[in-house]
Coordinates of C-alpha atoms in Angstrom, one line a residue:
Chain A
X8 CA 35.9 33.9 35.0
X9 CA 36.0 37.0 37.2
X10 CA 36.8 40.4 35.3
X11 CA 39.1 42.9 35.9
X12 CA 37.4 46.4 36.9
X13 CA 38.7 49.7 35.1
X14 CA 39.5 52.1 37.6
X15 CA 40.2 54.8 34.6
X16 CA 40.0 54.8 30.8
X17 CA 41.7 57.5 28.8
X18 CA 40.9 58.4 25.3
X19 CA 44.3 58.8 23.4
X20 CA 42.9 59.2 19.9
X21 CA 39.0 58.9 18.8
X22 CA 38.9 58.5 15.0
X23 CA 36.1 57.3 12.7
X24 CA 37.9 54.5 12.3
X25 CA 39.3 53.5 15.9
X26 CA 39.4 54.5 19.2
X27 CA 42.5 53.9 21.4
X28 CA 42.4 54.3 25.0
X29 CA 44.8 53.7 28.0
X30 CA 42.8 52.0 30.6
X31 CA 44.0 51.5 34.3
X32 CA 42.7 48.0 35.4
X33 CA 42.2 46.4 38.4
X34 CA 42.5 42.4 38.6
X35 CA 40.5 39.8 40.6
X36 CA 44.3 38.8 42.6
X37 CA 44.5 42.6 43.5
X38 CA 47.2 43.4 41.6
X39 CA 46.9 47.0 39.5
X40 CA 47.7 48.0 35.4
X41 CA 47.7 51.2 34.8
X42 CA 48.9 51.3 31.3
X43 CA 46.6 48.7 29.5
X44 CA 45.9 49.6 26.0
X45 CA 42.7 48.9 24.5
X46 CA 41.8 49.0 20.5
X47 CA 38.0 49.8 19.6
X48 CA 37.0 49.2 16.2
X49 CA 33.5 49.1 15.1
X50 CA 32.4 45.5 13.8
X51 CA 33.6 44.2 10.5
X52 CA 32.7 41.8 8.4
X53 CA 34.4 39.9 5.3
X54 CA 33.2 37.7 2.1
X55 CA 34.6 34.6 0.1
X56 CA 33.7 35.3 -3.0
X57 CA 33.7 33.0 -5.5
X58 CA 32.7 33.0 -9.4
X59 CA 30.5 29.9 -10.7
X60 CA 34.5 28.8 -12.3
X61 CA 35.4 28.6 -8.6
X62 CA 37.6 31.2 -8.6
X63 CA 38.2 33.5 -5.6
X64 CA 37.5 37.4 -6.4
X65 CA 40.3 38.5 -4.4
X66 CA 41.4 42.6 -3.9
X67 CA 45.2 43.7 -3.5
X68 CA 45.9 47.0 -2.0
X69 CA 48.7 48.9 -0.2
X70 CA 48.2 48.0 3.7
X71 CA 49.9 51.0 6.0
X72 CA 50.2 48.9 9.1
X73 CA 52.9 46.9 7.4
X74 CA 54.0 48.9 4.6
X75 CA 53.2 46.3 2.0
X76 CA 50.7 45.1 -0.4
X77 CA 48.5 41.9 0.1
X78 CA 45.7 39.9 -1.7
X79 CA 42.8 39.6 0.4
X80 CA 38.8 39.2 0.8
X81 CA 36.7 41.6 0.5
X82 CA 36.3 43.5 3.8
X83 CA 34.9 47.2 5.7
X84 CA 32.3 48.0 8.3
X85 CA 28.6 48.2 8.7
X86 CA 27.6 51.4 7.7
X87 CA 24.2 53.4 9.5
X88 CA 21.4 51.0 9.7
X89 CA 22.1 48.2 7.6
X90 CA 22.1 44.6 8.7
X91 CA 25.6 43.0 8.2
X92 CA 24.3 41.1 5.2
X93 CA 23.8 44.1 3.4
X94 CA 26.7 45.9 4.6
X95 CA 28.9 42.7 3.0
X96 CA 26.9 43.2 -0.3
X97 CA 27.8 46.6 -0.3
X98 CA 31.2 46.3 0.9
X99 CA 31.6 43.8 -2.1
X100 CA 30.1 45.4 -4.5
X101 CA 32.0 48.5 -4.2
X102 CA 36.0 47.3 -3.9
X103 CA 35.0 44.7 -7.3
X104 CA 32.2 45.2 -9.0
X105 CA 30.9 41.8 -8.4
X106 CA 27.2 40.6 -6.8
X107 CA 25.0 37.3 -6.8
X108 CA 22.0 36.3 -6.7
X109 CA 22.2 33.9 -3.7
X110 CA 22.0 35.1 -0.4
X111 CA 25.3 35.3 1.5
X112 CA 25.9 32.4 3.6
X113 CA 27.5 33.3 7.2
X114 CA 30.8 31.3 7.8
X115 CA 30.9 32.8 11.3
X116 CA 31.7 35.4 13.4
X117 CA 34.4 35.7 15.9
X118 CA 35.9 38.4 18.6
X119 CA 39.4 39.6 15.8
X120 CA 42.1 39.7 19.0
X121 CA 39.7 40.0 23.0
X122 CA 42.7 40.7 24.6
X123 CA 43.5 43.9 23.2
X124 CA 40.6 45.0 20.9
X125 CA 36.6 45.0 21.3
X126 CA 35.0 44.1 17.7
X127 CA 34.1 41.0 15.8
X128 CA 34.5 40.1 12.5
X129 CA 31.5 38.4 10.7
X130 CA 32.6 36.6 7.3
X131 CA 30.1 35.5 4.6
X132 CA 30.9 33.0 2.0
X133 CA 29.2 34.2 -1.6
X134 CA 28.7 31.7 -4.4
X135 CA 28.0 32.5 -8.2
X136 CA 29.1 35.7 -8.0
X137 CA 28.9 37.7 -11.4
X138 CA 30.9 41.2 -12.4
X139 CA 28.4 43.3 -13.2
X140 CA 29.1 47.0 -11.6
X141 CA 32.3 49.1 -12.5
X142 CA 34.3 49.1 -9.1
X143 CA 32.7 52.0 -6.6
X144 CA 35.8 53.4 -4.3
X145 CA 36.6 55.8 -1.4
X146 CA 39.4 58.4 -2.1
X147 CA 41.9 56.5 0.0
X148 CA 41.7 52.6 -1.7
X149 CA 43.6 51.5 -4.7
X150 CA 41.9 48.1 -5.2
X151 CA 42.8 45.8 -8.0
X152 CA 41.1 42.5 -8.4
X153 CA 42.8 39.2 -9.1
X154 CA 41.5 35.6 -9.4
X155 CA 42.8 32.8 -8.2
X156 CA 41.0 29.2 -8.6
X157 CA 39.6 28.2 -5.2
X158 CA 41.2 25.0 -4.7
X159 CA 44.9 26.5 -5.3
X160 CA 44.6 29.2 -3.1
X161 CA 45.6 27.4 0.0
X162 CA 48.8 25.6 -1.8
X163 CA 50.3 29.0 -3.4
X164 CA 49.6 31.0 0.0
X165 CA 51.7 28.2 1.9
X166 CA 54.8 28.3 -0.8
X167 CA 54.7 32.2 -0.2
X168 CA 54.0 32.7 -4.4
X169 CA 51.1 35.0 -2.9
X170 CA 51.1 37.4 -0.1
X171 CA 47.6 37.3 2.3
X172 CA 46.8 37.8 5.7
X173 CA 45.4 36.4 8.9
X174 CA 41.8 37.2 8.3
X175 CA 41.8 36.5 5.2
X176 CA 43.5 33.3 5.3
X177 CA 41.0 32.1 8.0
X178 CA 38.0 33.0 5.6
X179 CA 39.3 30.7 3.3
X180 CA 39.7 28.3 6.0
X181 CA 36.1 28.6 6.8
X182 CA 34.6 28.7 3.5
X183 CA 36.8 25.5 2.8
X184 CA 35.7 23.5 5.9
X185 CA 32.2 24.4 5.1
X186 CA 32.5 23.6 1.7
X187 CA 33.9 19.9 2.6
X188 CA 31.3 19.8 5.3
X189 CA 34.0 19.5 8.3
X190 CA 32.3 22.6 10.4
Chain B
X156 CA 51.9 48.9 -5.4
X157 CA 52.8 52.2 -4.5
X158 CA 53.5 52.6 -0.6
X159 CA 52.2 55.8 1.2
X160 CA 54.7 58.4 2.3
X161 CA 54.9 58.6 6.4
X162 CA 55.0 62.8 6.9
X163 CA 54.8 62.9 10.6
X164 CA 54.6 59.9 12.9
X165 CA 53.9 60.7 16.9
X166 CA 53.9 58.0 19.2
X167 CA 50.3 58.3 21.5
X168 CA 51.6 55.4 24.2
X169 CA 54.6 53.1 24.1
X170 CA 54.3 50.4 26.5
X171 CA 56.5 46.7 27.0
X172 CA 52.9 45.3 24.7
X173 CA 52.5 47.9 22.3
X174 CA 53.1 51.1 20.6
X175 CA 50.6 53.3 19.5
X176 CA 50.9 56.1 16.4
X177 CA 49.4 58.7 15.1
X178 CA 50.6 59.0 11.6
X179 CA 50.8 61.6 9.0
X180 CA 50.0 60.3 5.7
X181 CA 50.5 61.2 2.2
X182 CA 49.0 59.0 -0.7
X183 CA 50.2 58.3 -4.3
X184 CA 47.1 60.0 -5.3
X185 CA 48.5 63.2 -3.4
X186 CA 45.8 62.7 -0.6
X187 CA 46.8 63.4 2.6
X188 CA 45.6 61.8 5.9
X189 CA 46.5 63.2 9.5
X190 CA 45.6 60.6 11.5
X191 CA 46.0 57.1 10.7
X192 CA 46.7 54.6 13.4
X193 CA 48.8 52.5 13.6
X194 CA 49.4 49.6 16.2
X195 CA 52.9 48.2 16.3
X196 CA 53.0 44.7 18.5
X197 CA 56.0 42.3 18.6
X198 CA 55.7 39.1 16.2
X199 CA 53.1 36.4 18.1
X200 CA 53.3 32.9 18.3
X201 CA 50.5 30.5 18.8
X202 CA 50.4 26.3 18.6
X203 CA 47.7 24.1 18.1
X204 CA 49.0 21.2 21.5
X205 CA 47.4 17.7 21.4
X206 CA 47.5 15.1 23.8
X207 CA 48.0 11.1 21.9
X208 CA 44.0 10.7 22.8
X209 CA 43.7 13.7 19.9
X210 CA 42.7 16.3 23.1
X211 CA 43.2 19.6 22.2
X212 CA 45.1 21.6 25.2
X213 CA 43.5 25.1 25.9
X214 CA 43.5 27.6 27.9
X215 CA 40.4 29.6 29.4
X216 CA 41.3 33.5 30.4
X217 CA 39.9 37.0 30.9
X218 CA 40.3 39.5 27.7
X219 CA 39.9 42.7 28.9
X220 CA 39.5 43.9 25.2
X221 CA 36.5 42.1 25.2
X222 CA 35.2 42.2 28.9
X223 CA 35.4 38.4 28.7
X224 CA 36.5 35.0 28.5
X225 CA 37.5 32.8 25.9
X226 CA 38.7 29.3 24.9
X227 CA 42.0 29.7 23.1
X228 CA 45.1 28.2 22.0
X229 CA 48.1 29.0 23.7
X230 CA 49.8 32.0 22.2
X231 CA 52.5 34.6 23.5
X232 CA 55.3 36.9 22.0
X233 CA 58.3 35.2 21.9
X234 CA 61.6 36.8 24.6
X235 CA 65.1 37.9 24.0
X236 CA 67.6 35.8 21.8
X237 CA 64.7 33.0 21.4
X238 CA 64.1 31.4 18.2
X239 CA 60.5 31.2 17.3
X240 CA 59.7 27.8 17.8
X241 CA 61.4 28.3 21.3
X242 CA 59.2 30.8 22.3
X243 CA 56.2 28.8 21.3
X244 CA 57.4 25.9 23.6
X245 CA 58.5 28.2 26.7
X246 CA 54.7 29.8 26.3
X247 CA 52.5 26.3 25.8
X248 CA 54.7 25.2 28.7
X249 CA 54.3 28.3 30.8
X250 CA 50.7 28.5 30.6
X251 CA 50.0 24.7 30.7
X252 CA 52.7 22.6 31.7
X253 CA 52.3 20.6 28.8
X254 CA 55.2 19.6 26.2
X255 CA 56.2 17.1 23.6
X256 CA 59.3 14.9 22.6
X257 CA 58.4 16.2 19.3
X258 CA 59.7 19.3 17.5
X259 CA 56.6 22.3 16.4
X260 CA 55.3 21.9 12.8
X261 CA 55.3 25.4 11.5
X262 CA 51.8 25.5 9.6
X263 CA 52.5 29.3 8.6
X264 CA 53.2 32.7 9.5
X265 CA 50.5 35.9 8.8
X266 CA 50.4 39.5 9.0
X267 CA 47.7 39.4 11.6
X268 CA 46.1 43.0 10.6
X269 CA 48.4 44.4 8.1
X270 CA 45.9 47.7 7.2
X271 CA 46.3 48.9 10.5
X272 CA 49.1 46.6 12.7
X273 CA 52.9 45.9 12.3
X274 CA 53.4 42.3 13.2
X275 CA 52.6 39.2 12.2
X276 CA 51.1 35.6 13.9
X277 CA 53.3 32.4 13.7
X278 CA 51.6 29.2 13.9
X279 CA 52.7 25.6 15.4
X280 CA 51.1 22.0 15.8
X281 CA 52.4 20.3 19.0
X282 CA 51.5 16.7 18.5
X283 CA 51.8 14.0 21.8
X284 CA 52.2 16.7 24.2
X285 CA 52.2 15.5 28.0
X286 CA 52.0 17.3 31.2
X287 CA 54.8 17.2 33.0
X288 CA 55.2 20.6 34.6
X289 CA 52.9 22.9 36.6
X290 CA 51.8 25.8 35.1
X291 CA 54.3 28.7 35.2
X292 CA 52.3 32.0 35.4
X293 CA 52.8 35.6 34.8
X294 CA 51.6 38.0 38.0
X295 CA 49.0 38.9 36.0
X296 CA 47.4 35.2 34.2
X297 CA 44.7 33.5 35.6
X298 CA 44.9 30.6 33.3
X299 CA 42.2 27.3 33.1
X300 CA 43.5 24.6 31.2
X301 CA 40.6 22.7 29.4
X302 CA 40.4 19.6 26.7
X303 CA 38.6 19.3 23.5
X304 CA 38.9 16.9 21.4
X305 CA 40.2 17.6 18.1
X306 CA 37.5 16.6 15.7
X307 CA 34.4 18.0 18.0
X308 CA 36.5 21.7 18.6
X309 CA 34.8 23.4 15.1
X310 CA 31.6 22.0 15.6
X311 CA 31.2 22.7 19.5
X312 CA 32.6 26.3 18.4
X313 CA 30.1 26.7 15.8
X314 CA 27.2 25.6 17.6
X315 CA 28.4 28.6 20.2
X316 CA 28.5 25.9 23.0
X317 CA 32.1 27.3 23.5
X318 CA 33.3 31.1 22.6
X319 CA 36.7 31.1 21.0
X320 CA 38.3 34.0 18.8
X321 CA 39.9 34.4 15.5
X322 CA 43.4 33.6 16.5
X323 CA 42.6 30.4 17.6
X324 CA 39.8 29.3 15.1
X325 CA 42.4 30.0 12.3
X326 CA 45.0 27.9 14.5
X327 CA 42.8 25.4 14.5
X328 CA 41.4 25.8 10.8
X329 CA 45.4 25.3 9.7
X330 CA 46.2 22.6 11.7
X331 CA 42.9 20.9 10.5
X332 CA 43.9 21.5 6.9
X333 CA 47.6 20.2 7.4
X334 CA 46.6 17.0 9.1
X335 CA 44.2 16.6 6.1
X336 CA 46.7 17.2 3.7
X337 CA 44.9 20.2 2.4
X338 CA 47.6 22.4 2.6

């Protein structure tokens, strides 16, 4: 389908996490935007991981975008030069301590929200994994692990006795299709 | 867990979509943070619509966050005094025609980014949906409607034959799961 040119893009913030910029668009019918807001993130990516018990390794933390804590996947950006396989190692291996000694299997990776925001989120589905670092944190996180048995994930998210969120939700969604074999 | 204390919080772009800060942070550790963003966007809703013949109902569009186009489900915010599952209905039947004698099956409601995003993503399965309007357009939607059946959607999507996006996988992952009885 035809794309809509950008006549102007403003930078209203360039962090080293985001960049936000107010973009004035032209579309295909003619018709002018001059306030569309774009979101760039860098490229994340996000692991299921599991023990060989089958239970999830899970992280809860204090999210500011909705001022309230959440259980989630293990999650962050590629850093420098690594490949996005390592960069999910890493990113694992520092928020719980935890690492195996299969290769992470890729689930997937999909554009987070096209409309508004220009990065992909790659999620990797690790099996067997074994604690065997202390946990390895940036100043900002407050991480604490919980486990929860695979199967009963799905059941206590949907009664609301846990709290998680959309991308980690669909990692479980993915890891659990691919375990049954329906994608 | 403990929250983060908002010091300062300055508003880069306020728009009908989205509002934009710049926040002033102070952590429980005593760190302090000038300039976390944080996107605020109305709650969402989304639905997973299928035809009798177990045809999903799609819609093809532009995503300027992207700079391209994508197979999704239909999603939108919902208006004024509307209940959520109205909204849904009033969007699937704005942007394809399509609706169903049936009511929406709520199959759950996420924070769709809570580290750095306000809102949250609700999600409904339309069963039996006909067309019986025309599509009812916004000035600025160009809007293809497109079938898939049901079963081949995850497969086609991860053979890359067609480019969806997280919204709409995990839309698709939930309904999957629900008409499976896995959650």
């Amino acid at each position: 389908m035809k794309k809509w040119k950008t006549l102007r893009s403003n930078k209203l913030i360039d962090t080293e996490f985001v960049t936000v910029k107010r973009e004035h668009c032209k579309l295909p019918s003619g018709l002018e935007i001059d306030d569309y807001v774009v979101t760039e993130y860098p490229d994340w990516v996000n692991a299921v991981v599991m023990t060989k018990d089958q239970e999830l390794v899970l992280v809860k933390q204090y999210r500011h975008g909705a001022r309230d804590s959440f259980l989630e996947i293990p999650a962050g950006k590629v850093e420098g030069n690594e490949s996005d396989e390592e960069g999910v190692i890493r990113e694992v291996r520092e928020e719980t301590g935890y690492q195996s000694a299969h290769k992470p299997i890729c689930l997937g990776d999909y554009y987070v929200n096209p409309a508004v925001q220009s990065n992909k989120v790659k999620t990797f589905l690790i099996l067997e994994a074994e604690m065997v670092h202390n946990q390895d944190l940036d100043v900002t996180e407050d991480i604490h692990i919980e486990h929860i048995n695979f199967q009963d994930f799905g059941q206590l998210v949907r009664k609301g006795t846990i709290q998680t969120q959309l991308l980690s939700m669909s990692g479980y969604l993915l890891a659990s299709a691919y375990l049954s074999n329906k994608i």
